Coordinates of C-alpha atoms and ligand atoms in Angstrom, one line a residue:
M1 CA 189.6 -21.8 -14.9
L2 CA 188.6 -18.2 -15.2
T3 CA 185.4 -16.9 -16.7
F4 CA 185.3 -13.4 -18.2
P5 CA 182.3 -11.1 -18.1
K6 CA 179.4 -11.7 -20.5
N7 CA 179.8 -9.8 -23.8
F8 CA 183.6 -9.3 -23.1
A9 CA 185.1 -8.1 -26.4
W10 CA 187.7 -10.5 -27.7
G11 CA 189.5 -8.6 -30.5
A12 CA 192.6 -7.9 -32.4
A13 CA 194.3 -4.7 -33.4
T14 CA 196.2 -3.6 -36.5
S15 CA 196.5 -0.3 -38.4
G16 CA 196.0 1.0 -41.9
P17 CA 199.7 1.7 -42.6
Q18 CA 200.8 -1.7 -41.2
S19 CA 198.4 -3.9 -43.0
E20 CA 197.0 -2.3 -46.2
G21 CA 200.0 -1.5 -48.3
N22 CA 200.1 1.8 -50.0
F23 CA 198.3 0.7 -53.1
K24 CA 196.6 3.6 -54.9
K25 CA 197.4 6.1 -52.2
Q26 CA 197.6 9.6 -53.5
H27 CA 199.7 11.0 -50.6
Q28 CA 202.6 9.6 -48.6
N29 CA 202.7 9.4 -44.8
V30 CA 205.9 9.9 -43.0
F31 CA 206.9 6.3 -43.1
D32 CA 206.2 6.0 -46.9
Y33 CA 208.4 9.0 -47.3
W34 CA 211.2 7.8 -45.0
Y35 CA 211.3 4.5 -46.8
Q36 CA 211.6 6.2 -50.1
I37 CA 214.6 8.3 -49.0
D38 CA 216.3 5.8 -46.7
P39 CA 215.2 2.2 -47.3
Q40 CA 218.1 0.6 -45.5
V41 CA 217.0 1.7 -42.1
F42 CA 214.1 -0.8 -42.4
Y43 CA 214.8 -4.4 -41.5
D44 CA 215.8 -6.4 -44.6
G45 CA 215.0 -3.3 -46.6
V46 CA 211.3 -4.1 -46.4
G47 CA 209.1 -1.0 -46.4
P48 CA 205.4 -0.1 -46.1
D49 CA 204.5 -0.6 -49.8
V50 CA 202.9 -4.0 -49.7
T51 CA 202.8 -4.8 -46.0
S52 CA 200.2 -7.6 -45.5
N53 CA 198.2 -6.7 -48.7
F54 CA 195.0 -6.0 -46.7
Y55 CA 194.1 -3.5 -49.4
N56 CA 193.6 -6.4 -51.9
D57 CA 193.0 -9.3 -49.5
Y58 CA 190.7 -7.8 -46.9
E59 CA 187.8 -10.2 -47.6
E60 CA 189.8 -13.3 -47.2
D61 CA 191.7 -11.8 -44.3
L62 CA 188.6 -11.0 -42.4
K63 CA 187.2 -14.5 -42.9
L64 CA 190.5 -15.9 -41.4
M65 CA 190.3 -13.5 -38.5
A66 CA 186.8 -14.7 -37.8
Q67 CA 188.1 -18.3 -37.8
A68 CA 190.7 -17.2 -35.2
G69 CA 187.9 -16.0 -32.9
I70 CA 188.4 -12.3 -33.5
K71 CA 185.1 -10.7 -32.9
V72 CA 186.2 -7.1 -32.8
L73 CA 188.9 -5.5 -35.0
R74 CA 190.6 -2.3 -34.4
T75 CA 192.3 -0.8 -37.4
S76 CA 192.9 2.7 -38.6
I77 CA 191.9 4.9 -41.6
Q78 CA 194.9 6.5 -43.2
W79 CA 194.6 10.3 -43.4
S80 CA 197.0 10.1 -46.3
R81 CA 194.6 7.8 -48.2
L82 CA 191.2 9.3 -47.3
I83 CA 191.8 12.9 -47.9
D84 CA 192.7 14.5 -51.2
D85 CA 193.1 18.1 -50.1
F86 CA 194.1 18.5 -46.4
E87 CA 193.1 22.1 -46.1
T88 CA 189.5 21.7 -47.4
G89 CA 189.1 18.1 -46.3
S90 CA 188.0 16.9 -49.7
V91 CA 187.5 13.2 -49.8
N92 CA 189.1 10.7 -52.2
S93 CA 186.3 8.7 -53.5
N94 CA 188.3 5.5 -54.1
A95 CA 189.5 5.6 -50.6
A96 CA 186.0 6.2 -49.2
D97 CA 184.8 3.3 -51.2
F98 CA 187.6 1.1 -50.0
Y99 CA 187.1 1.8 -46.3
G100 CA 183.3 1.5 -46.7
R101 CA 183.8 -2.0 -48.3
V102 CA 186.2 -3.0 -45.5
I103 CA 183.7 -1.9 -42.8
D104 CA 180.9 -3.8 -44.6
A105 CA 183.0 -6.9 -44.8
M106 CA 183.8 -6.7 -41.1
L107 CA 180.1 -6.5 -40.3
E108 CA 179.3 -9.4 -42.7
N109 CA 181.9 -11.5 -40.8
N110 CA 180.3 -10.5 -37.4
I111 CA 183.4 -8.5 -36.6
T112 CA 182.7 -5.2 -34.9
P113 CA 184.8 -2.3 -36.2
Y114 CA 186.8 -0.1 -33.9
I115 CA 188.2 2.7 -36.0
N116 CA 191.2 4.8 -35.1
L117 CA 192.2 8.0 -36.9
C118 CA 196.0 8.4 -36.4
H119 CA 198.5 5.6 -36.0
F120 CA 201.8 7.4 -36.3
D121 CA 201.0 8.2 -40.0
M122 CA 201.1 12.0 -40.4
P123 CA 200.9 12.9 -44.1
V124 CA 204.4 13.9 -45.0
E125 CA 203.2 17.0 -46.8
L126 CA 201.8 18.3 -43.5
Q127 CA 205.0 17.3 -41.8
H128 CA 207.1 19.2 -44.2
K129 CA 204.9 22.3 -44.6
Y130 CA 203.9 22.8 -41.0
G131 CA 205.9 20.4 -38.9
G132 CA 203.0 18.0 -38.4
F133 CA 201.7 18.2 -34.8
E134 CA 204.3 20.9 -34.0
S135 CA 201.7 23.1 -35.5
K136 CA 198.3 24.2 -34.1
H137 CA 197.0 24.6 -37.6
V138 CA 197.5 20.9 -38.1
T139 CA 195.3 20.2 -35.1
D140 CA 192.4 21.9 -37.0
L141 CA 193.2 19.9 -40.1
F142 CA 193.1 16.7 -38.1
A143 CA 189.7 17.6 -36.6
L144 CA 188.5 18.3 -40.2
Y145 CA 189.7 14.9 -41.3
A146 CA 188.1 13.3 -38.2
K147 CA 184.8 15.0 -39.1
R148 CA 184.9 13.5 -42.6
C149 CA 185.5 10.1 -41.2
F150 CA 182.5 10.4 -38.8
E151 CA 180.3 11.7 -41.7
L152 CA 181.3 8.9 -44.0
F153 CA 181.3 5.9 -41.8
G154 CA 179.5 7.0 -38.6
D155 CA 176.3 5.2 -39.5
K156 CA 178.1 1.8 -39.4
V157 CA 180.9 2.4 -36.9
D158 CA 180.0 3.0 -33.2
N159 CA 183.5 3.0 -31.7
W160 CA 186.0 5.6 -32.6
F161 CA 189.5 6.5 -31.4
T162 CA 191.5 9.6 -32.1
F163 CA 195.1 8.5 -31.6
N164 CA 197.2 5.4 -31.1
E165 CA 200.0 5.9 -28.7
P166 CA 200.6 9.6 -28.9
K167 CA 203.6 9.3 -26.7
V168 CA 205.4 7.2 -29.3
I169 CA 205.1 10.2 -31.7
L170 CA 207.1 12.2 -29.2
D171 CA 209.6 9.4 -28.4
G172 CA 210.1 8.4 -32.0
G173 CA 210.0 11.7 -33.8
Y174 CA 211.2 14.2 -31.3
L175 CA 213.4 12.5 -28.7
Y176 CA 215.0 9.2 -29.6
Q177 CA 215.0 9.2 -33.4
F178 CA 213.2 6.0 -34.3
H179 CA 210.4 7.7 -36.3
Y180 CA 210.6 10.5 -39.0
P181 CA 211.2 13.5 -38.6
L182 CA 214.0 12.1 -36.4
K183 CA 214.4 15.3 -34.4
V184 CA 216.0 15.5 -30.9
D185 CA 214.3 18.4 -29.2
G186 CA 212.9 18.0 -25.7
P187 CA 211.0 21.4 -25.5
L188 CA 209.5 20.8 -29.0
A189 CA 208.4 17.3 -27.8
V190 CA 206.6 19.1 -24.9
Q191 CA 204.7 21.3 -27.4
V192 CA 203.9 18.3 -29.6
A193 CA 202.4 16.5 -26.6
Y194 CA 200.2 19.4 -25.8
N195 CA 199.1 19.8 -29.5
I196 CA 198.2 16.2 -29.8
N197 CA 196.1 16.4 -26.7
L198 CA 194.4 19.4 -28.3
A199 CA 194.0 17.7 -31.7
S200 CA 192.3 14.8 -29.9
A201 CA 189.9 17.1 -28.1
K202 CA 189.1 19.0 -31.2
A203 CA 188.3 15.7 -33.0
I204 CA 186.1 14.7 -30.1
A205 CA 184.3 18.1 -30.3
Q206 CA 183.4 17.3 -33.9
F207 CA 182.1 13.9 -32.8
R208 CA 180.0 15.5 -30.1
K209 CA 178.5 17.9 -32.6
L210 CA 177.3 15.0 -34.7
Y211 CA 176.3 12.6 -31.9
G212 CA 176.0 14.5 -28.6
N213 CA 176.3 11.8 -25.9
T214 CA 174.3 9.1 -27.8
P215 CA 175.0 6.1 -25.6
N216 CA 176.0 3.6 -28.4
K217 CA 178.3 6.1 -30.1
K218 CA 181.6 6.2 -28.3
I219 CA 184.9 8.0 -28.8
G220 CA 188.2 7.4 -27.0
T221 CA 191.9 7.4 -27.4
I222 CA 194.5 4.7 -27.2
L223 CA 197.5 5.1 -24.9
N224 CA 200.5 2.9 -24.3
L225 CA 200.6 2.8 -20.6
T226 CA 203.9 1.7 -19.0
P227 CA 203.5 1.6 -15.2
V228 CA 206.6 3.0 -13.7
Y229 CA 208.5 1.1 -10.9
A230 CA 211.3 2.6 -9.0
A231 CA 214.6 0.7 -8.7
S232 CA 214.4 1.0 -4.9
E233 CA 212.4 2.5 -2.1
E234 CA 215.0 5.2 -1.7
K235 CA 213.8 8.8 -2.0
Q236 CA 215.8 9.7 -5.1
D237 CA 214.7 6.6 -7.0
K238 CA 211.1 7.2 -6.1
Q239 CA 211.3 10.8 -7.2
A240 CA 212.7 9.6 -10.6
A241 CA 209.7 7.2 -10.8
E242 CA 207.3 10.0 -10.0
F243 CA 208.5 12.2 -12.8
A244 CA 208.6 9.3 -15.3
E245 CA 205.0 8.4 -14.4
L246 CA 203.9 11.9 -15.0
W247 CA 205.7 12.1 -18.3
A248 CA 205.0 8.7 -19.6
N249 CA 201.4 8.2 -18.5
N250 CA 199.7 11.1 -16.9
L251 CA 200.6 13.6 -19.6
F252 CA 198.0 11.9 -21.8
L253 CA 195.7 10.1 -19.4
D254 CA 194.9 13.3 -17.4
P255 CA 193.8 15.5 -20.3
A256 CA 191.9 12.7 -22.0
I257 CA 189.9 11.6 -19.0
L258 CA 190.0 14.4 -16.5
G259 CA 190.2 17.3 -19.0
H260 CA 193.3 18.9 -17.6
F261 CA 197.1 18.4 -17.5
P262 CA 198.7 17.1 -14.3
A263 CA 199.6 20.2 -12.1
K264 CA 202.8 18.7 -10.8
L265 CA 204.1 18.1 -14.3
E266 CA 203.1 21.6 -15.4
E267 CA 204.9 23.0 -12.4
I268 CA 208.2 21.2 -13.3
L269 CA 208.0 22.1 -17.0
K270 CA 207.3 25.7 -16.1
K271 CA 210.3 25.8 -13.6
D272 CA 212.4 24.4 -16.4
G273 CA 211.2 27.0 -18.9
V274 CA 209.8 24.4 -21.3
L275 CA 206.1 24.5 -20.7
W276 CA 203.9 24.4 -23.8
Q277 CA 202.2 27.5 -25.3
A278 CA 198.5 27.2 -24.4
S279 CA 195.6 29.5 -24.6
T280 CA 192.5 29.6 -22.4
E281 CA 190.3 28.8 -25.3
E282 CA 192.3 25.7 -26.1
L283 CA 192.4 24.6 -22.5
D284 CA 188.6 24.9 -22.5
I285 CA 188.4 22.7 -25.5
I286 CA 190.5 20.0 -23.7
K287 CA 188.4 20.4 -20.6
E288 CA 185.1 20.0 -22.4
N289 CA 186.0 17.2 -24.7
T290 CA 187.1 14.2 -22.7
I291 CA 186.8 10.6 -23.8
D292 CA 184.1 8.0 -23.3
V293 CA 186.4 5.0 -23.4
L294 CA 190.1 4.4 -23.0
G295 CA 192.2 1.9 -25.0
V296 CA 195.3 0.7 -23.2
N297 CA 198.2 -0.8 -25.2
F298 CA 200.3 -2.7 -22.8
Y299 CA 203.6 -4.5 -23.6
H300 CA 206.1 -3.8 -20.8
P301 CA 206.6 -1.9 -17.6
E302 CA 209.1 1.0 -17.2
R303 CA 211.7 0.7 -14.5
V304 CA 213.7 3.7 -13.5
K305 CA 216.4 4.9 -11.1
R306 CA 217.8 8.2 -10.1
P307 CA 219.7 9.9 -13.0
A308 CA 223.4 9.4 -13.0
I309 CA 224.0 13.1 -13.2
S310 CA 221.9 15.8 -11.5
P311 CA 219.1 17.4 -13.6
D312 CA 220.7 20.7 -12.5
S313 CA 223.7 20.0 -14.8
L314 CA 224.1 22.3 -17.8
Q315 CA 222.5 20.2 -20.5
D316 CA 219.7 20.5 -23.2
W317 CA 216.3 19.7 -21.7
M318 CA 215.1 16.2 -22.2
P319 CA 212.5 14.4 -20.1
D320 CA 215.1 11.8 -19.0
I321 CA 217.2 14.4 -17.2
Y322 CA 215.0 13.3 -14.3
F323 CA 215.5 9.5 -14.5
D324 CA 217.6 6.7 -15.9
A325 CA 216.3 3.4 -17.2
Y326 CA 216.8 0.6 -14.6
E327 CA 217.6 -2.9 -15.8
M328 CA 216.3 -5.1 -13.0
P329 CA 218.5 -8.1 -12.6
G330 CA 216.7 -11.4 -13.3
R331 CA 213.8 -9.8 -15.2
V332 CA 211.9 -11.9 -17.7
M333 CA 212.5 -10.7 -21.2
N334 CA 211.2 -11.0 -24.7
V335 CA 214.7 -11.1 -26.0
D336 CA 213.7 -10.7 -29.7
K337 CA 211.9 -7.4 -29.0
G338 CA 214.0 -6.3 -26.0
W339 CA 211.0 -5.7 -23.8
E340 CA 210.5 -6.9 -20.3
I341 CA 207.6 -9.2 -19.7
Y342 CA 205.8 -8.3 -16.5
P343 CA 202.1 -9.3 -16.6
K344 CA 201.3 -8.0 -13.2
A345 CA 201.5 -4.5 -14.5
L346 CA 198.2 -5.0 -16.3
Y347 CA 196.6 -5.5 -12.9
D348 CA 198.3 -2.3 -11.7
I349 CA 196.9 -0.5 -14.7
A350 CA 193.4 -1.8 -14.0
I351 CA 193.5 -0.6 -10.4
N352 CA 195.0 2.8 -11.4
I353 CA 192.1 3.4 -13.8
R354 CA 189.6 2.3 -11.2
D355 CA 191.0 4.4 -8.4
N356 CA 192.4 7.5 -10.1
Y357 CA 190.4 7.9 -13.3
G358 CA 186.8 7.5 -12.2
N359 CA 186.8 3.8 -13.2
I360 CA 186.2 4.9 -16.8
E361 CA 185.3 2.1 -19.3
W362 CA 188.5 0.8 -20.8
F363 CA 189.9 -2.2 -22.7
V364 CA 193.2 -3.7 -23.6
S365 CA 193.6 -2.4 -27.1
E366 CA 197.0 -4.1 -27.7
N367 CA 199.0 -6.8 -26.0
G368 CA 201.1 -9.4 -27.6
M369 CA 204.4 -11.0 -28.1
G370 CA 206.7 -10.3 -31.1
V371 CA 208.9 -13.3 -31.9
S372 CA 211.4 -13.6 -34.7
R373 CA 212.0 -16.6 -37.0
E374 CA 208.8 -18.3 -36.1
E375 CA 209.5 -21.0 -38.8
R376 CA 211.5 -22.6 -36.0
F377 CA 208.3 -23.6 -34.3
M378 CA 206.5 -25.1 -37.3
D379 CA 205.1 -28.6 -37.1
D380 CA 204.9 -31.1 -40.0
T381 CA 201.8 -29.5 -41.4
G382 CA 203.5 -26.1 -41.5
M383 CA 201.5 -24.7 -38.5
V384 CA 203.4 -22.4 -36.2
C385 CA 203.1 -23.9 -32.7
D386 CA 203.4 -20.7 -30.7
D387 CA 202.9 -21.9 -27.2
Y388 CA 205.0 -19.0 -25.9
R389 CA 202.3 -16.6 -27.3
I390 CA 199.5 -18.6 -25.6
N391 CA 201.5 -18.6 -22.4
F392 CA 202.1 -14.8 -22.7
I393 CA 198.5 -14.0 -23.3
T394 CA 197.3 -16.3 -20.5
K395 CA 199.5 -14.7 -17.9
H396 CA 198.3 -11.3 -18.8
L397 CA 194.7 -12.3 -18.9
R398 CA 195.0 -13.8 -15.4
Y399 CA 196.1 -10.4 -14.0
L400 CA 193.5 -8.6 -16.1
H401 CA 190.8 -10.9 -14.7
Q402 CA 192.0 -10.2 -11.2
G403 CA 191.6 -6.4 -11.9
I404 CA 188.1 -6.9 -13.3
S405 CA 187.0 -9.0 -10.3
E406 CA 188.2 -6.2 -8.1
G407 CA 185.9 -3.8 -10.0
S408 CA 187.9 -2.4 -12.8
N409 CA 185.7 -1.5 -15.7
C410 CA 187.5 -3.3 -18.5
H411 CA 185.3 -4.5 -21.4
G412 CA 187.7 -6.3 -23.7
Y413 CA 191.1 -7.7 -24.7
F414 CA 192.6 -7.1 -28.1
V415 CA 195.7 -9.1 -29.1
W416 CA 198.3 -7.4 -31.3
T417 CA 197.7 -8.7 -33.9
G418 CA 195.4 -10.8 -36.0
I419 CA 197.6 -11.4 -39.1
D420 CA 201.3 -10.8 -39.0
C421 CA 201.8 -7.2 -40.0
W422 CA 204.5 -4.7 -40.9
S423 CA 206.2 -3.0 -38.0
W424 CA 207.7 0.5 -38.2
K425 CA 211.4 -0.1 -38.5
N426 CA 211.4 -3.8 -37.8
A427 CA 209.3 -4.6 -40.8
Y428 CA 208.5 -8.3 -40.5
R429 CA 211.3 -9.3 -38.2
N430 CA 209.2 -10.0 -35.1
R431 CA 205.8 -11.6 -35.7
Y432 CA 202.9 -11.0 -33.4
G433 CA 200.0 -12.5 -35.3
L434 CA 197.6 -15.3 -34.5
I435 CA 197.8 -15.9 -38.2
R436 CA 201.1 -16.3 -40.0
N437 CA 201.8 -14.3 -43.2
D438 CA 204.3 -15.6 -45.7
I439 CA 205.2 -12.2 -47.0
H440 CA 206.7 -13.6 -50.2
T441 CA 203.5 -15.3 -51.3
Q442 CA 201.1 -13.5 -49.0
T443 CA 199.8 -16.9 -47.9
K444 CA 198.1 -16.6 -44.5
T445 CA 197.6 -19.6 -42.2
L446 CA 196.3 -20.0 -38.7
K447 CA 198.9 -20.5 -35.9
K448 CA 198.2 -22.7 -32.9
S449 CA 197.3 -19.6 -30.9
A450 CA 194.5 -18.8 -33.4
H451 CA 192.8 -22.1 -32.5
W452 CA 193.4 -21.4 -28.8
F453 CA 192.0 -17.8 -29.1
K454 CA 188.9 -19.0 -30.9
Q455 CA 188.1 -21.4 -28.0
L456 CA 188.7 -18.6 -25.6
S457 CA 186.5 -16.1 -27.4
D458 CA 183.7 -18.6 -28.0
T459 CA 183.6 -19.7 -24.4
N460 CA 184.8 -16.7 -22.4
I461 CA 186.7 -19.2 -20.3
L462 CA 190.5 -19.1 -19.8
T463 CA 192.0 -22.4 -18.9
D464 CA 195.6 -23.5 -18.7
Ligands
BGP501 C1 202.7 -0.6 -30.7 C2 202.1 0.0 -31.9 C3 201.8 -1.0 -33.0 C4 202.8 -2.2 -33.1 C5 203.2 -2.7 -31.7 C6 204.3 -3.7 -31.7 O1 203.5 0.3 -30.1 O2 200.9 0.6 -31.6 O3 201.7 -0.3 -34.2 O4 203.8 -1.9 -33.9 O5 203.6 -1.7 -30.9 O6 205.6 -3.1 -31.7 P1 206.7 -3.3 -32.9 O7 205.9 -3.2 -34.1 O8 207.6 -2.1 -32.7 O9 207.4 -4.6 -32.6

């Protein structure tokens, strides 16, 4: 039996584009657009148009989430919904009204809102006109949009986040082609990484202008941390792991928390002739606008080995010229999603934050298990008996608890997700929710894990 700290935040995460549906949106984001031009790349041809109908169902959905023990909800505002004119930052009144009502409904259900500003959903107009975060101008437009969000909802929302998983914007859009704009361009990915760090800092600067360092108003960012483990203790494998750690984790952790980029990474990128374009003024903005709180999305570790061919070979620059993925024999897998399950990594993250990042306040902003065909596990009453999910969460929480008892400053755990929601290319193939969604009827029912999570969040006690 493990007891979590008093006031530990038991929450769930989702995002605007994955839950709302694009009802009444005046602009498309990159996923709305990609689905319009190429619907067959999405699982079963299911796109982001209806998703989980949160736009229409939010009142009922929030009641169900409260029944599942969700006391804090992280979702995102869609830039492509809130803003009418991106250059002036003029606000769409229907959208402002919608998000205002959602936040009120959260508070009425005793659900604390955590609001994120960008969850992979670049407005497609800005992608086409400027290249999205390839452009520094767009970092200013993002800060303007952030300012509008703070002005509109800052009186009711205390916890804000600039980005969700910026690294996935690089991986998906600029390296491995699983998000629009589907480019493969390592040096451009480097610049986008820099620009996103800058955009985050500029948004934080706007926040500070409004709130200074008011203790109950906090701003952070959400990073998908994948601790890197070398295939062996041999020097070349360890070097591969060192670069992968710099690229996957420190590239975003360091500027967000320490206010500067990792020197070792800068040195390598410079040697390779791919270092980002930066000005002193921008670097000062990054230095002066660090986060108050870090959200960590954790699903899987990253295992690497030395690259099969030398990075000195004549080839286009990609980060993975320095490492190859290592498939550790005998690893535990979530086969449906193709991700390794390694809960101890959460402890390693806790200790890394404690020892290398000033023990900044943090929380697990996403963790969960996506499983396909969950009807397999329905009982006679139609309830999904998802013991595998309970088991998955329990194992992660045990390691998290260990990290906390050794002094790591973690204040909460958010499951991905409350209600089954739409996933980028996988649509509704893998389900993560504590609450099932029949997407044909939009009927939502508690799974076994929802009852379990309620008990956990009401008592703060983990048993198994
Ligand atoms: C994270 C994203 C979420 C969510 C989750 C599950 O990377 O922040 O938006 O999608 O992963 O992954 P997937 O939907 O790809 O199964």
